[in-house]
CSV table of C-alpha atoms in Angstrom, one decimal:
chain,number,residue,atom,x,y,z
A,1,UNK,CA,66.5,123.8,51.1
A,2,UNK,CA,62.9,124.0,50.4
A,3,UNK,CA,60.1,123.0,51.9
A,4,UNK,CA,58.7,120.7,49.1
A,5,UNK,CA,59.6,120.3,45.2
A,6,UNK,CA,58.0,122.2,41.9
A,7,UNK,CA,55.0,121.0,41.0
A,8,UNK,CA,56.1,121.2,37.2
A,9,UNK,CA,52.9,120.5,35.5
A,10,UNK,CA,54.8,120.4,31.8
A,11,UNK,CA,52.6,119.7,28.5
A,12,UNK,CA,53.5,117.0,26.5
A,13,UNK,CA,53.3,119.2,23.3
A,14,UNK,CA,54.3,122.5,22.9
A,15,UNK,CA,52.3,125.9,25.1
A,16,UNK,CA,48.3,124.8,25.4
A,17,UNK,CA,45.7,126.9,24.9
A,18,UNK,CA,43.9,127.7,28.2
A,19,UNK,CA,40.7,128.1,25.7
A,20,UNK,CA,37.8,130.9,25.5
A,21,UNK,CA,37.5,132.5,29.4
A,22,UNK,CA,40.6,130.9,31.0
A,23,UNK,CA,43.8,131.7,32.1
A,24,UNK,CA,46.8,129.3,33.0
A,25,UNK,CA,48.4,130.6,36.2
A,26,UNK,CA,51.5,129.5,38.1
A,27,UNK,CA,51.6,130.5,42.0
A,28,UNK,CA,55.1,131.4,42.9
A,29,UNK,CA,55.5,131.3,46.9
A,30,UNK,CA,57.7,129.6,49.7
A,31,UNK,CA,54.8,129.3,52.0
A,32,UNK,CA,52.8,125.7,50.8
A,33,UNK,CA,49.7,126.4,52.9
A,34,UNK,CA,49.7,129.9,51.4
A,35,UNK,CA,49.5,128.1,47.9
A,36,UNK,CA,47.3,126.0,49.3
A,37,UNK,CA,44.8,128.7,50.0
A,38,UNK,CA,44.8,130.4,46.9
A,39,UNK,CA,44.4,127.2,45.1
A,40,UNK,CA,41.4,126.7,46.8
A,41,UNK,CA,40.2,130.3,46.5
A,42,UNK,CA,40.5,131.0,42.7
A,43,UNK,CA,41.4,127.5,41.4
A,44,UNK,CA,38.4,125.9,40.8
A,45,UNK,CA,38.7,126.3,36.7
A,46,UNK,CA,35.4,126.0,36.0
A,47,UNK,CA,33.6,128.6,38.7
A,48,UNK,CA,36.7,131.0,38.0
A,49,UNK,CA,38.5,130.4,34.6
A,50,UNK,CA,41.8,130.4,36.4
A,51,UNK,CA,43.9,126.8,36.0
A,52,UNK,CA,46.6,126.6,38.6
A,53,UNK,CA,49.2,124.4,36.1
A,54,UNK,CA,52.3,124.6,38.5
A,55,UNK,CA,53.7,126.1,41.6
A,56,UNK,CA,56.6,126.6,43.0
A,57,UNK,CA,58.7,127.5,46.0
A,58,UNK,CA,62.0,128.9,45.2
A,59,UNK,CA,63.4,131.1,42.7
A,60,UNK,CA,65.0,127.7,40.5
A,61,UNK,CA,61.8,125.7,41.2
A,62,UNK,CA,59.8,128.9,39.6
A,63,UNK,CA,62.1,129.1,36.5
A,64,UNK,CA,62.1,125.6,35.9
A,65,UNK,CA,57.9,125.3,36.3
A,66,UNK,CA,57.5,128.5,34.6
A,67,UNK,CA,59.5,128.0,31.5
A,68,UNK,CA,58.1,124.0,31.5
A,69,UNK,CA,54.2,125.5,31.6
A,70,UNK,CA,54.4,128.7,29.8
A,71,UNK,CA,51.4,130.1,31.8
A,72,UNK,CA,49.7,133.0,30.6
A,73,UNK,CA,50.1,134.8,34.4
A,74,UNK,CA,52.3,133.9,36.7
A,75,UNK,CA,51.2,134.7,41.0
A,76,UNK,CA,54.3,135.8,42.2
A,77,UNK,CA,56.1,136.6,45.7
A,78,UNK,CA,58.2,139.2,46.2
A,79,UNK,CA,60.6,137.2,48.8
A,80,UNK,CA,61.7,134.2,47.8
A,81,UNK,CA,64.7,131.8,49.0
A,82,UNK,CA,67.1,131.9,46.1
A,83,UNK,CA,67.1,135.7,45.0
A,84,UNK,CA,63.4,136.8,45.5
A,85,UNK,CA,60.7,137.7,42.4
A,86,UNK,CA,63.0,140.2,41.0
A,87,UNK,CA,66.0,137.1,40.4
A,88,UNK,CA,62.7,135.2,38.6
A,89,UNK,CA,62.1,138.4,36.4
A,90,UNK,CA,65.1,138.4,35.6
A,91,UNK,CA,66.2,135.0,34.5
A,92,UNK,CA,62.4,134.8,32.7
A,93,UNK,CA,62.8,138.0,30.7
A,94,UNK,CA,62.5,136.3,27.3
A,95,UNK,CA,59.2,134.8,28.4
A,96,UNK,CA,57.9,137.9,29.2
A,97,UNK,CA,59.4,139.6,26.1
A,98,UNK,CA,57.9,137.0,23.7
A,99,UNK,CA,56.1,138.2,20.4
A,100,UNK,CA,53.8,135.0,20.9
A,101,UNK,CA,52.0,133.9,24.3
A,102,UNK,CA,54.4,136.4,26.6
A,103,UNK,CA,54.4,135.3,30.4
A,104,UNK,CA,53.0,137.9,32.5
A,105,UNK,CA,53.6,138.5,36.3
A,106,UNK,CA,51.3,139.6,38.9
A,107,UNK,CA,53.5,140.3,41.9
A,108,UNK,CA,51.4,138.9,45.0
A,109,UNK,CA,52.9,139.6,48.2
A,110,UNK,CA,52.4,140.6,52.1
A,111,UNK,CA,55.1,143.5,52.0
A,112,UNK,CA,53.6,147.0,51.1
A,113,UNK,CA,57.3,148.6,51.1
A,114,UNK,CA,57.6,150.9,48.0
A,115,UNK,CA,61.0,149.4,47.6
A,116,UNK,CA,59.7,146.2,46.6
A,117,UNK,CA,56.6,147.6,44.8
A,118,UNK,CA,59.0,149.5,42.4
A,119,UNK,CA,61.4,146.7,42.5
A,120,UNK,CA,59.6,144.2,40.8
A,121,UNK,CA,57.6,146.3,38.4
A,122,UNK,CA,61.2,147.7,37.5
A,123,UNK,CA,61.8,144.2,36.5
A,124,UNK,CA,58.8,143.4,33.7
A,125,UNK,CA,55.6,142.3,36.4
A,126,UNK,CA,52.7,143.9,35.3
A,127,UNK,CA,51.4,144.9,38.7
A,128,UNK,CA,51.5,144.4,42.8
A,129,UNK,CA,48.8,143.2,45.0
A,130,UNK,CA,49.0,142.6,48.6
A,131,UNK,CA,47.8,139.2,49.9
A,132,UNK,CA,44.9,141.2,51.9
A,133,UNK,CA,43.1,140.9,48.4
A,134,UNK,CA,40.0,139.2,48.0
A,135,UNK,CA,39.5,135.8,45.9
A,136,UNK,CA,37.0,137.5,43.9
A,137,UNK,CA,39.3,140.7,43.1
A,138,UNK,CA,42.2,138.2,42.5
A,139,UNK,CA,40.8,136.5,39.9
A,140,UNK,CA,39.7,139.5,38.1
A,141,UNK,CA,43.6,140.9,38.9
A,142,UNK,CA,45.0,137.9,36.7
A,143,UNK,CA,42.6,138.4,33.8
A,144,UNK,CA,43.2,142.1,33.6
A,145,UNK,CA,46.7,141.1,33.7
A,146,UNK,CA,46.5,138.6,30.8
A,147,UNK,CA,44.8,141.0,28.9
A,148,UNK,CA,47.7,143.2,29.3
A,149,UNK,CA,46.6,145.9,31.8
A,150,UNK,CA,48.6,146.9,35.0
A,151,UNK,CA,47.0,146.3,38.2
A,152,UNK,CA,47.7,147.5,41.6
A,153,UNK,CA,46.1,147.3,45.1
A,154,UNK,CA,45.3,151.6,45.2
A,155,UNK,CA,47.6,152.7,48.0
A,156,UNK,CA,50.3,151.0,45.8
A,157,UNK,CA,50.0,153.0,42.7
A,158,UNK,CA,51.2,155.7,44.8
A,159,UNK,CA,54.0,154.5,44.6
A,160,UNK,CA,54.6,153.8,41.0
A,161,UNK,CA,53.5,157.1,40.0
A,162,UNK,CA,56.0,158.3,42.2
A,163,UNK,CA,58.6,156.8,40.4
A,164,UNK,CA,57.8,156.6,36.9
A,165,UNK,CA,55.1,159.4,36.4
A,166,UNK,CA,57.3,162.1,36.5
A,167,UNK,CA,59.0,163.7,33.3
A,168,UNK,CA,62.4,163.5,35.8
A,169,UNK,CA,64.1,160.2,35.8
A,170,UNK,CA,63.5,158.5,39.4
A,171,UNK,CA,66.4,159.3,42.0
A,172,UNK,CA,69.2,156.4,42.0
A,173,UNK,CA,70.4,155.3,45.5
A,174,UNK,CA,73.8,155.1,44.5
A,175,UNK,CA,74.4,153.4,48.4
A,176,UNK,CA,71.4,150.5,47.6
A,177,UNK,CA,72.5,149.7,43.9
A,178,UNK,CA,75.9,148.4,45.8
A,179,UNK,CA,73.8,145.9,47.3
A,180,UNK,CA,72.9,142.1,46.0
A,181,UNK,CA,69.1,141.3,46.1
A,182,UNK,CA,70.2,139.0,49.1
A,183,UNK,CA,71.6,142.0,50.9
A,184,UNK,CA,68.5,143.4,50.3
A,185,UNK,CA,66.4,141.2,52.2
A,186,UNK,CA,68.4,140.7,54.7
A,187,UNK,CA,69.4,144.6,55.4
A,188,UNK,CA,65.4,144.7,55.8
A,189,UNK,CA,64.8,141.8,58.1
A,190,UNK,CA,67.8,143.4,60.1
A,191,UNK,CA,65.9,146.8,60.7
A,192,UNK,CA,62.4,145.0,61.0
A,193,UNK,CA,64.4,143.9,64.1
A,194,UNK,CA,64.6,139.8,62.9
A,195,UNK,CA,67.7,137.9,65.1
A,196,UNK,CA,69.9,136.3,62.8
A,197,UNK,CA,68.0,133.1,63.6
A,198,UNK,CA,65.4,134.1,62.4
A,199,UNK,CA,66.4,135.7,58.8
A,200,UNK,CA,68.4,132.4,58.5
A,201,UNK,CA,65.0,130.3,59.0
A,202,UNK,CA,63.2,132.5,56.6
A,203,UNK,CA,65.9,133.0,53.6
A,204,UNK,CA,66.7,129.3,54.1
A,205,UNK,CA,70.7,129.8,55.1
A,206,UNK,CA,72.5,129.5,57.7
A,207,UNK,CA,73.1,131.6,60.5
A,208,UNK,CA,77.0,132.6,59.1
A,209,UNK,CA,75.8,133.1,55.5
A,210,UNK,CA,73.3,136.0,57.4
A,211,UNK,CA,76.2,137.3,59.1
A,212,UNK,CA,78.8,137.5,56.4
A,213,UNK,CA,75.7,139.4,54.6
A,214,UNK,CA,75.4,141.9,57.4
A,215,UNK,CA,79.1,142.4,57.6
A,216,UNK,CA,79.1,142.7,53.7
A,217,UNK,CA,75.8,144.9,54.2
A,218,UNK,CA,77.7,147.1,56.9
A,219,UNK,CA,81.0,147.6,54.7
A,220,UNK,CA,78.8,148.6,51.6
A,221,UNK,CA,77.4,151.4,53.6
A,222,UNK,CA,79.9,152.6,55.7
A,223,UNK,CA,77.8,151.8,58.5
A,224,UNK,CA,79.2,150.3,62.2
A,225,UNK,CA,76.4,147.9,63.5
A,226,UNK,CA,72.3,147.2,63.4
A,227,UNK,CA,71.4,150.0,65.2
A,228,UNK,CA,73.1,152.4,62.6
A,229,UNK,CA,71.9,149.9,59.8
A,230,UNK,CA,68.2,149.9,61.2
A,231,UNK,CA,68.2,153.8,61.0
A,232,UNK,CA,69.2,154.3,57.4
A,233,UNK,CA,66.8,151.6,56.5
A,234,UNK,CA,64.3,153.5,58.0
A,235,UNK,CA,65.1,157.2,56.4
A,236,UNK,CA,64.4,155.2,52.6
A,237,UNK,CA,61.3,153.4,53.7
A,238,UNK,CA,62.7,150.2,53.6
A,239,UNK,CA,61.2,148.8,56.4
């Protein structure tokens, strides 16, 4: 359950045109006040450019607002209830792929974890910036974006160029492909020491959907409990 509904913001007729300077932006994130606050800081169309046509709060909310609005950027968390920003990649690949007025996705999160940095742009977003940004640099973030440049707050393009500079394909973790996105985020909030509570509360499930995901988690990786778990989160930087 979330904790409101999409605001959908769907045109009447077909994708409008932001017009000369603008940029139609959805904000993807399960925190309202967080939305909130970047509403106020870059949404004010005609000091920034940027018009805010939708939000949304979960990974079926985004799809739904996303595909109604057909923004030119879309603000997106990495963690989401309902599969996190790489589900929403995913599912809007044809949107992003589109010869006419592609969506394209700025990830925008609090996590710095190279796991999720590579994650998403893996999945088609055009670049990662942590929520320590400015207003001022966001707003120049989504136009570059839009434009069709990558962006990335600079200790972050570490790690793409990590991954995808080299002329050697990037290592596969044959143990972490076995994992589902939620067993992802959950194996994480495990070793960043969460109590089930607490990942429940924050992945909107319940406490026996969390442990039937550790358990699942544990069997994956041949692992016997947290502790074990915790450390081999730890040797791939996943914490």
């Amino acid at each position: 359950m979330t904790e409101d509904n999409a605001n959908t913001g769907a045109p009447t007729g077909g994708v409008p045109d932001a017009g000369p300077g603008r940029v139609r932006v959805v904000l993807v994130d399960d925190h309202r006040m967080f939305r909130t606050g970047v509403q106020a800081e870059i949404g004010e169309t005609a000091r920034t450019g940027v018009e805010v046509v939708g939000e949304a709060a979960d990974v079926d909310q985004a799809v739904t607002v996303i595909t109604a609005t057909r923004p030119e950027v879309v603000l997106l968390d990495v963690h989401l209830p309902g599969g996190g920003g790489v589900e929403v990649l995913r599912r809007c690949a044809p949107l992003m792929s589109a010869a006419e007025n592609p969506v394209r996705f700025l990830a925008l999160s609090v996590s710095d974890a190279a796991e999720d940095v590579i994650g998403v742009i893996r999945g088609g977003a055009r670049g990662y910036v942590t929520k320590t940004i400015t207003g001022a640099d966001l707003v120049n973030s989504v136009f570059r974006v839009q434009e069709g440049d990558a962006v990335f707050s600079p200790r972050l393009a570490g790690f793409v160029l990590d991954a995808f500079a080299s002329t050697d394909a990037p290592p596969v973790d044959e143990d972490l492909d076995r994992l589902t996105q939620r067993e992802r985020e959950v194996l994480r909030l495990i070793a960043r020491g969460y109590a089930y509570k607490e990942i429940a509360k924050q992945l909107f499930i319940s406490v026996k959907t969390v442990e039937s995901h550790v358990s699942a988690v544990l069997r994956k990786l041949q692992l016997s409990n947290r502790h074990e778990l915790t450390r081999w989160a730890t040797a791939r930087r996943l914490v």
